[in-house]
Coordinates of C-alpha atoms and ligand atoms in Angstrom, one line a residue:
X1 CA -0.1 -0.1 -0.1
X2 CA 1.4 3.3 -1.0
X3 CA 0.3 5.8 1.9
X4 CA 1.7 3.6 4.8
X5 CA 5.0 3.0 3.3
X6 CA 7.7 3.9 6.0
X7 CA 8.2 7.3 4.7
X8 CA 9.8 8.9 8.0
X9 CA 13.1 7.3 7.2
X10 CA 14.0 9.7 4.5
X11 CA 16.5 12.2 5.8
X12 CA 17.1 14.0 2.7
X13 CA 13.5 15.3 2.8
X14 CA 13.6 15.4 6.7
X15 CA 16.6 18.1 6.8
X16 CA 16.3 19.5 3.1
X17 CA 16.1 23.2 4.9
X18 CA 19.2 22.6 6.9
X19 CA 22.5 23.3 5.4
X20 CA 25.7 21.5 6.7
X21 CA 26.5 23.7 9.5
X22 CA 22.7 23.9 10.6
X23 CA 23.0 20.0 10.5
X24 CA 26.1 20.0 12.7
X25 CA 24.7 22.6 15.1
X26 CA 21.4 20.3 15.7
X27 CA 23.6 17.3 15.9
X28 CA 26.0 19.0 18.7
X29 CA 22.6 20.4 20.7
X30 CA 21.0 17.0 20.9
X31 CA 24.1 15.5 21.9
X32 CA 24.4 18.0 24.8
X33 CA 20.8 17.3 25.6
X34 CA 21.2 13.7 25.8
X35 CA 23.5 14.2 28.7
X36 CA 21.2 14.2 31.7
X37 CA 23.4 15.7 34.5
X38 CA 24.7 18.4 31.9
X39 CA 20.9 19.3 31.5
X40 CA 20.2 19.6 35.3
X41 CA 23.3 21.6 35.8
X42 CA 22.5 23.6 32.7
X43 CA 19.0 24.2 34.1
X44 CA 20.1 25.3 37.4
X45 CA 22.9 27.5 36.2
X46 CA 20.7 29.3 33.5
X47 CA 17.8 29.7 36.2
X48 CA 20.5 31.6 38.4
X49 CA 22.0 33.5 35.7
X50 CA 18.7 34.9 34.7
X51 CA 17.7 35.9 38.3
X52 CA 21.3 37.3 38.7
X53 CA 20.7 39.2 35.6
X54 CA 24.0 37.8 33.8
X55 CA 24.5 38.6 30.1
X56 CA 23.8 35.0 28.8
X57 CA 20.7 35.9 26.4
X58 CA 23.4 35.7 23.7
X59 CA 24.6 32.3 24.3
X60 CA 20.8 30.8 24.9
X61 CA 19.8 32.4 21.8
X62 CA 22.4 30.9 19.7
X63 CA 21.8 27.6 21.2
X64 CA 18.6 26.1 22.4
X65 CA 16.5 29.3 21.6
X66 CA 17.2 29.3 18.1
X67 CA 16.6 25.6 17.7
X68 CA 13.5 25.4 19.6
X69 CA 11.9 29.0 18.8
X70 CA 11.1 31.1 15.8
X71 CA 12.4 34.1 17.4
X72 CA 11.5 36.9 20.1
X73 CA 8.5 38.5 18.3
X74 CA 6.2 37.3 15.7
X75 CA 7.8 39.2 12.8
X76 CA 11.3 37.7 13.7
X77 CA 9.3 34.4 12.8
X78 CA 8.2 35.2 9.5
X79 CA 11.3 34.3 7.5
X80 CA 11.5 30.9 9.1
X81 CA 7.8 30.3 8.5
X82 CA 8.2 31.2 4.8
X83 CA 11.1 28.7 4.6
X84 CA 9.0 25.9 6.2
X85 CA 6.2 26.5 4.0
X86 CA 8.2 26.2 0.9
X87 CA 8.4 22.5 1.6
X88 CA 4.7 22.4 2.5
X89 CA 5.0 22.9 6.5
X90 CA 2.7 25.2 7.9
X91 CA 3.3 27.0 11.1
X92 CA 1.2 27.7 14.4
X93 CA 2.6 30.8 16.0
X94 CA 2.8 30.2 19.8
X95 CA 3.4 33.2 22.4
X96 CA 5.1 31.1 24.8
X97 CA 5.6 33.4 27.7
X98 CA 4.6 31.4 30.8
X99 CA 3.9 31.7 34.4
X100 CA 3.1 35.4 34.7
X101 CA 0.0 35.5 36.6
X102 CA -1.0 39.3 36.1
X103 CA -4.0 40.6 34.5
X104 CA -1.7 42.9 32.3
X105 CA 0.2 39.7 30.8
X106 CA -3.2 38.1 30.2
X107 CA -4.3 41.1 28.1
X108 CA -1.0 41.1 26.3
X109 CA -1.5 37.5 25.4
X110 CA -4.8 38.2 23.9
X111 CA -3.4 40.9 21.9
X112 CA -0.8 38.7 20.4
X113 CA -3.3 36.0 19.8
X114 CA -5.7 38.5 17.8
X115 CA -2.6 39.8 16.0
X116 CA -1.6 36.1 14.9
X117 CA -5.3 35.4 13.7
X118 CA -5.0 38.7 11.6
X119 CA -1.6 37.1 10.3
X120 CA -3.6 33.7 9.4
X121 CA -6.2 35.5 7.7
X122 CA -3.5 36.8 5.2
X123 CA -0.7 34.3 5.3
X124 CA -1.3 30.8 3.8
X125 CA 1.6 29.5 5.9
X126 CA 0.0 30.2 9.3
X127 CA -3.5 28.5 8.8
X128 CA -4.2 28.3 12.9
X129 CA -3.9 30.2 15.7
X130 CA -3.2 28.6 19.5
X131 CA -3.4 29.8 23.2
X132 CA -2.9 28.3 26.5
X133 CA -5.7 28.6 29.1
X134 CA -3.2 29.8 31.9
X135 CA -2.1 32.6 29.3
X136 CA -5.5 34.1 29.9
X137 CA -6.1 33.7 33.5
X138 CA -4.8 32.2 36.7
X139 CA -4.4 28.7 37.4
X140 CA -5.9 28.7 40.8
X141 CA -8.8 30.4 39.5
X142 CA -9.7 27.8 37.3
X143 CA -9.1 25.4 39.7
X144 CA -11.5 26.9 42.0
X145 CA -14.3 27.5 39.3
X146 CA -13.7 23.9 38.1
X147 CA -14.3 22.5 41.8
X148 CA -17.4 24.6 42.1
X149 CA -16.1 26.4 44.9
X150 CA -17.9 29.8 45.9
X151 CA -15.7 32.6 44.3
X152 CA -15.4 36.3 46.0
X153 CA -16.8 39.2 44.3
X154 CA -13.4 40.1 43.1
X155 CA -12.9 36.6 41.7
X156 CA -16.2 36.5 39.8
X157 CA -14.9 39.7 38.2
X158 CA -11.8 38.2 37.4
X159 CA -13.4 35.0 36.0
X160 CA -15.8 37.2 33.8
X161 CA -12.8 38.6 32.3
X162 CA -11.2 35.4 31.3
X163 CA -14.4 34.2 29.8
X164 CA -14.3 37.6 27.8
X165 CA -10.8 37.1 26.7
X166 CA -11.9 33.4 25.4
X167 CA -14.6 35.3 23.8
X168 CA -13.1 37.9 22.2
X169 CA -10.4 35.4 20.5
X170 CA -12.9 32.8 19.4
X171 CA -15.3 35.4 18.0
X172 CA -12.2 37.1 15.9
X173 CA -11.3 33.5 14.7
X174 CA -14.7 32.9 13.5
X175 CA -14.7 36.4 11.8
X176 CA -11.6 35.4 10.0
X177 CA -12.5 31.9 9.5
X178 CA -9.1 30.7 11.3
X179 CA -9.1 27.7 13.5
X180 CA -7.8 28.3 17.2
X181 CA -6.4 25.4 19.3
X182 CA -6.6 25.8 23.1
X183 CA -4.1 23.8 24.8
X184 CA -4.6 21.5 27.8
X185 CA -2.8 21.8 31.2
X186 CA -3.0 20.2 34.6
X187 CA -6.1 17.9 35.2
X188 CA -7.0 20.3 38.3
X189 CA -7.5 23.3 36.2
X190 CA -8.8 21.4 33.2
X191 CA -12.6 21.2 34.0
X192 CA -13.1 24.8 34.1
X193 CA -11.3 25.2 30.9
X194 CA -13.2 22.2 29.1
X195 CA -16.6 23.9 30.2
X196 CA -15.6 27.3 28.8
X197 CA -14.3 25.7 25.5
X198 CA -17.4 23.8 25.2
X199 CA -19.5 27.1 25.4
X200 CA -17.2 28.5 22.8
X201 CA -17.6 25.5 20.4
X202 CA -21.3 25.6 21.0
X203 CA -21.3 29.3 20.0
X204 CA -18.8 29.6 17.3
X205 CA -18.7 26.0 15.7
X206 CA -22.0 26.4 14.2
X207 CA -20.8 25.8 10.5
X208 CA -17.7 24.0 10.9
X209 CA -15.1 23.5 13.7
X210 CA -13.1 26.8 14.4
X211 CA -12.6 26.3 18.1
X212 CA -10.6 23.3 18.9
X213 CA -10.1 22.0 22.6
X214 CA -7.3 19.5 23.7
X215 CA -7.5 16.0 24.8
X216 CA -4.6 14.6 26.8
X217 CA -5.2 10.9 25.9
X218 CA -2.6 10.0 28.9
X219 CA -5.7 10.6 30.8
X220 CA -7.8 7.2 31.3
X221 CA -11.1 9.4 31.0
X222 CA -10.6 11.4 27.9
X223 CA -12.1 8.8 25.5
X224 CA -15.4 8.7 27.5
X225 CA -15.3 12.5 27.5
X226 CA -14.9 12.7 23.7
X227 CA -17.6 10.4 23.3
X228 CA -20.1 12.4 25.5
X229 CA -19.2 15.6 23.9
X230 CA -20.0 14.1 20.7
X231 CA -23.4 13.1 21.9
X232 CA -23.9 16.6 23.2
X233 CA -22.8 18.2 19.8
X234 CA -25.0 16.0 17.9
X235 CA -27.9 17.0 20.4
X236 CA -27.3 20.7 20.2
X237 CA -26.1 20.5 16.4
X238 CA -22.5 22.0 16.4
X239 CA -19.1 21.0 15.4
X240 CA -16.2 19.6 17.5
X241 CA -12.6 20.1 16.8
X242 CA -9.9 18.4 19.0
X243 CA -6.2 18.5 19.2
X244 CA -5.1 15.1 20.5
X245 CA -2.0 14.7 22.4
X246 CA -0.7 12.2 25.0
X247 CA 0.0 15.1 27.6
X248 CA 3.2 16.8 29.0
X249 CA 2.5 16.9 32.8
X250 CA 2.5 13.1 33.8
X251 CA 5.0 13.4 36.5
X252 CA 3.5 16.3 38.0
X253 CA -0.1 14.4 37.8
X254 CA 1.2 11.4 39.4
X255 CA 2.9 13.0 42.1
X256 CA -0.2 15.2 43.2
X257 CA -2.4 12.2 43.1
X258 CA -0.1 10.3 45.7
X259 CA 0.6 13.4 47.8
X260 CA -3.2 14.1 48.0
X261 CA -4.5 10.4 47.9
X262 CA -6.5 10.0 44.8
X263 CA -6.3 7.9 42.0
X264 CA -4.2 9.2 39.4
X265 CA -5.8 10.3 36.2
X266 CA -3.1 8.9 34.1
X267 CA -3.5 5.7 32.3
X268 CA -1.6 2.9 34.0
X269 CA 1.1 2.4 31.5
X270 CA 2.7 3.9 28.4
X271 CA 1.0 1.1 26.3
X272 CA -2.6 2.1 27.9
X273 CA -1.8 5.9 27.0
X274 CA -0.9 4.7 23.6
X275 CA -4.0 2.5 23.0
X276 CA -6.2 5.5 24.2
X277 CA -4.6 8.0 21.9
X278 CA -5.0 5.4 18.9
X279 CA -8.5 4.7 20.0
X280 CA -9.1 8.7 20.0
X281 CA -7.9 8.8 16.4
X282 CA -10.1 6.0 15.3
X283 CA -13.2 7.4 16.9
X284 CA -12.5 10.8 15.2
X285 CA -11.8 9.3 11.7
X286 CA -15.2 7.4 12.2
X287 CA -16.9 10.5 13.0
X288 CA -15.3 12.9 10.7
X289 CA -18.7 14.5 9.4
X290 CA -18.7 16.3 13.0
X291 CA -15.3 16.0 14.4
X292 CA -12.0 17.5 13.1
X293 CA -8.5 16.7 14.3
X294 CA -5.2 18.1 15.0
X295 CA -2.7 15.1 16.0
X296 CA -0.2 16.6 18.0
X297 CA 2.5 13.8 18.2
X298 CA 6.0 12.8 17.6
X299 CA 5.0 9.2 17.9
X300 CA 5.7 7.6 14.4
X301 CA 3.4 4.6 14.9
X302 CA 0.5 6.9 15.7
X303 CA 1.4 8.9 12.7
X304 CA 1.5 6.1 10.5
X305 CA -1.7 4.7 12.0
X306 CA -3.5 8.2 11.0
X307 CA -2.3 7.8 7.7
X308 CA -3.5 4.3 7.4
X309 CA -7.0 5.1 8.6
X310 CA -7.4 8.0 6.2
X311 CA -6.4 5.4 3.3
X312 CA -8.9 3.0 4.6
X313 CA -11.7 5.5 4.3
X314 CA -10.5 6.6 1.0
X315 CA -9.6 10.2 2.2
X316 CA -7.5 12.7 0.3
X317 CA -4.3 13.4 1.9
X318 CA -4.9 16.8 2.3
X319 CA -8.5 16.6 3.8
X320 CA -9.0 19.8 5.4
X321 CA -10.6 17.9 8.6
X322 CA -7.2 16.4 9.6
X323 CA -4.1 17.8 10.5
X324 CA -0.5 16.6 12.0
X325 CA 1.4 18.7 14.3
X326 CA 4.9 18.6 15.6
X327 CA 7.0 21.1 17.6
X328 CA 9.4 23.3 16.1
X329 CA 12.9 21.8 16.4
X330 CA 11.7 18.1 16.9
X331 CA 10.7 15.4 14.7
X332 CA 11.4 17.0 11.3
X333 CA 11.5 13.6 9.8
X334 CA 7.8 13.1 10.4
X335 CA 6.8 17.0 9.4
X336 CA 8.7 17.3 6.4
X337 CA 7.9 13.8 5.1
X338 CA 4.4 14.0 5.5
X339 CA 4.2 17.5 3.8
X340 CA 6.2 16.1 1.0
X341 CA 3.1 13.4 0.5
X342 CA 0.6 16.3 0.6
X343 CA -0.7 15.8 4.1
X344 CA -1.7 18.9 6.4
X345 CA 1.1 19.4 8.7
X346 CA 1.7 22.4 11.1
X347 CA 4.7 23.0 13.7
X348 CA 4.1 24.9 16.6
X349 CA 6.5 27.6 16.7
X350 CA 7.1 29.3 19.9
X351 CA 8.3 32.7 20.0
X352 CA 8.8 35.5 23.0
X353 CA 11.7 37.4 24.9
X354 CA 14.5 34.8 25.6
X355 CA 14.1 34.9 29.6
X356 CA 10.4 34.6 29.3
X357 CA 10.3 31.5 27.1
X358 CA 12.7 29.8 29.3
X359 CA 10.0 27.5 31.2
X360 CA 9.3 26.4 27.8
X361 CA 12.7 25.6 26.8
X362 CA 13.6 23.9 29.8
X363 CA 10.5 21.6 29.5
X364 CA 11.9 20.7 25.9
X365 CA 15.4 20.1 27.3
X366 CA 14.0 17.6 29.9
X367 CA 11.7 16.0 27.8
X368 CA 14.3 15.3 25.3
X369 CA 16.4 13.9 28.3
X370 CA 13.8 11.9 29.9
X371 CA 11.5 10.7 26.8
X372 CA 13.1 7.3 26.0
X373 CA 14.4 7.2 22.7
X374 CA 13.6 10.6 21.2
X375 CA 17.0 12.2 21.5
X376 CA 18.5 8.8 20.3
X377 CA 16.2 8.9 17.2
X378 CA 17.0 12.7 16.6
X379 CA 20.8 11.9 16.8
X380 CA 20.6 8.8 14.6
X381 CA 18.5 10.6 11.9
X382 CA 20.8 13.7 11.8
X383 CA 24.0 11.2 11.8
X384 CA 22.4 9.2 8.8
X385 CA 22.0 12.7 6.9
X386 CA 25.6 13.7 7.6
X387 CA 26.6 10.3 6.3
X388 CA 24.6 10.4 3.2
X389 CA 25.8 14.1 2.3
X390 CA 29.4 12.9 2.7
X391 CA 28.9 10.2 0.0
X392 CA 27.4 12.6 -2.4
Ligands
LIG401 C1 1.7 20.2 18.4 C2 1.8 19.5 19.8 C3 0.8 20.4 20.6 C4 1.0 19.8 22.1 N1 0.0 20.5 22.8 C5 -0.1 20.0 24.0 C6 -1.0 20.4 25.0 O1 -1.9 21.2 24.8 N2 -1.1 19.8 26.3 C7 -0.1 19.0 26.6 O2 -0.3 18.4 27.8 N3 0.8 18.5 25.8 C8 0.8 19.0 24.6 N4 1.9 18.6 23.8 C9 2.8 17.9 24.3 C10 2.7 16.4 24.3 O3 1.8 15.8 25.2 C11 4.0 15.6 24.2 O4 4.6 15.9 23.2 C12 3.7 14.2 24.2 O5 3.3 13.7 25.4 C13 4.9 13.5 23.7 O6 4.1 12.1 23.1 P1 4.2 11.7 21.8 O7 2.7 11.6 21.5 O8 5.1 12.6 20.9 O9 4.7 10.2 21.8 P2 5.6 9.4 22.8 O10 7.0 10.1 23.0 O11 5.5 8.0 22.3 O12 4.7 9.3 24.3 C14 5.5 10.0 25.2 C15 4.2 10.2 26.2 O13 3.6 9.2 26.5 C16 3.0 9.3 27.9 N5 3.7 8.4 28.6 C17 5.0 7.9 28.8 N6 5.2 7.1 29.9 C18 4.1 6.7 30.3 C19 3.5 5.8 31.4 N7 4.3 5.1 32.3 N8 2.3 5.8 31.8 C20 1.3 6.4 31.0 N9 1.6 7.4 30.0 C21 2.8 7.3 29.8 C22 3.2 10.7 28.5 O14 2.2 11.5 27.9 C23 4.7 11.0 27.5 O15 4.7 12.4 27.5 C24 1.6 19.0 22.3 C25 2.6 18.2 21.5 C26 2.5 18.7 20.1 C27 3.6 18.0 19.3

């Protein structure tokens, strides 16, 4: 069968945008990241240096930052976005400033997303926008709302502002006909975000999916959640959009559940998460007339599975209801080979001031150190390409 041939091994296509020195830099970076003690020491030293206001921005910028981020602002990212789009890979500009619990910052984040939705209307290479729930409001406020606790008058006003921020962005997305993905975070804040996103879907997904929620399939309750939301959408006649991911907060989730003595929301094994993720894909592909999907994954088998499910249904590779997504700086072998076969592919491209995107960068470094095989896989692919170029 043509479509499910093992296309991800093609390193010439995967790294077609990298010249020899960029290839060397990527190899060196992943080599460093693969050394766990180095990442631990590097993280501590970087945090210290930033707090002490030492001039290390240049160093961060020329190493991890440039590899995992598009730039310090959205305009900075445009040349990179154009370059990727020349190979068919789209971008999702992700304003990645994290952990700033102040109202002004939430309003800045809204402005950024609105600007990106305007970009998306005019630039084909940017088809989709994104935001994080905690970019628009305090985590502990979501937590309180989700738990049904009484809010003080001040908190009620604060929550009304969060709702307004979602509405401003989703209504603009609808007006510009641009899909907007809403990330998922810790389970203890997610109920309130889910309720809010469902309201937005009901209001704005009347003709097609514009607002997309995220399902973290490492949670054992998410397949049931998907089925329930599907029933509701049929009954109340609106469309659903879901970004499917495995989930990025596993250690935190398990630790909290143990500390507070409740059953962890996380699947009991990696295999169970994989099965849950793949069942989610299957369910959506079986119900595409109402649900669209953005598969955010670096897992080759899940990506091949989605290609196979599309093939079995006789769908076109570029069916507008299906997107594949990876993070900028990771798994180019999946993104570029999918794009080469005409699939819809977008990479999350983080941007923001260097010191403010540090939490994001540290997560990427730690993920690449801890996710078994991921860094090894990047190194093996880069090495194979270096070798291939030598024999030309
Ligand atoms: C475009 C994009 C958008 C993303 N958006 C979000 C988001 O909104 N929210 C979010 O949380 N994450 C998000 N992520 C991050 C994503 O969750 C991680 O990249 C993902 O978990 C890595 O999994 P993978 O599908 O690439 O596959 P793999 O590397 O095969 O899977 C690793 C994942 O499996 C799960 N896992 C590992 N061990 C176990 C175990 N013992 N038991 C149970 N489960 C286990 C964990 O989720 C782990 O991260 C996004 C990723 C991408 C590419």
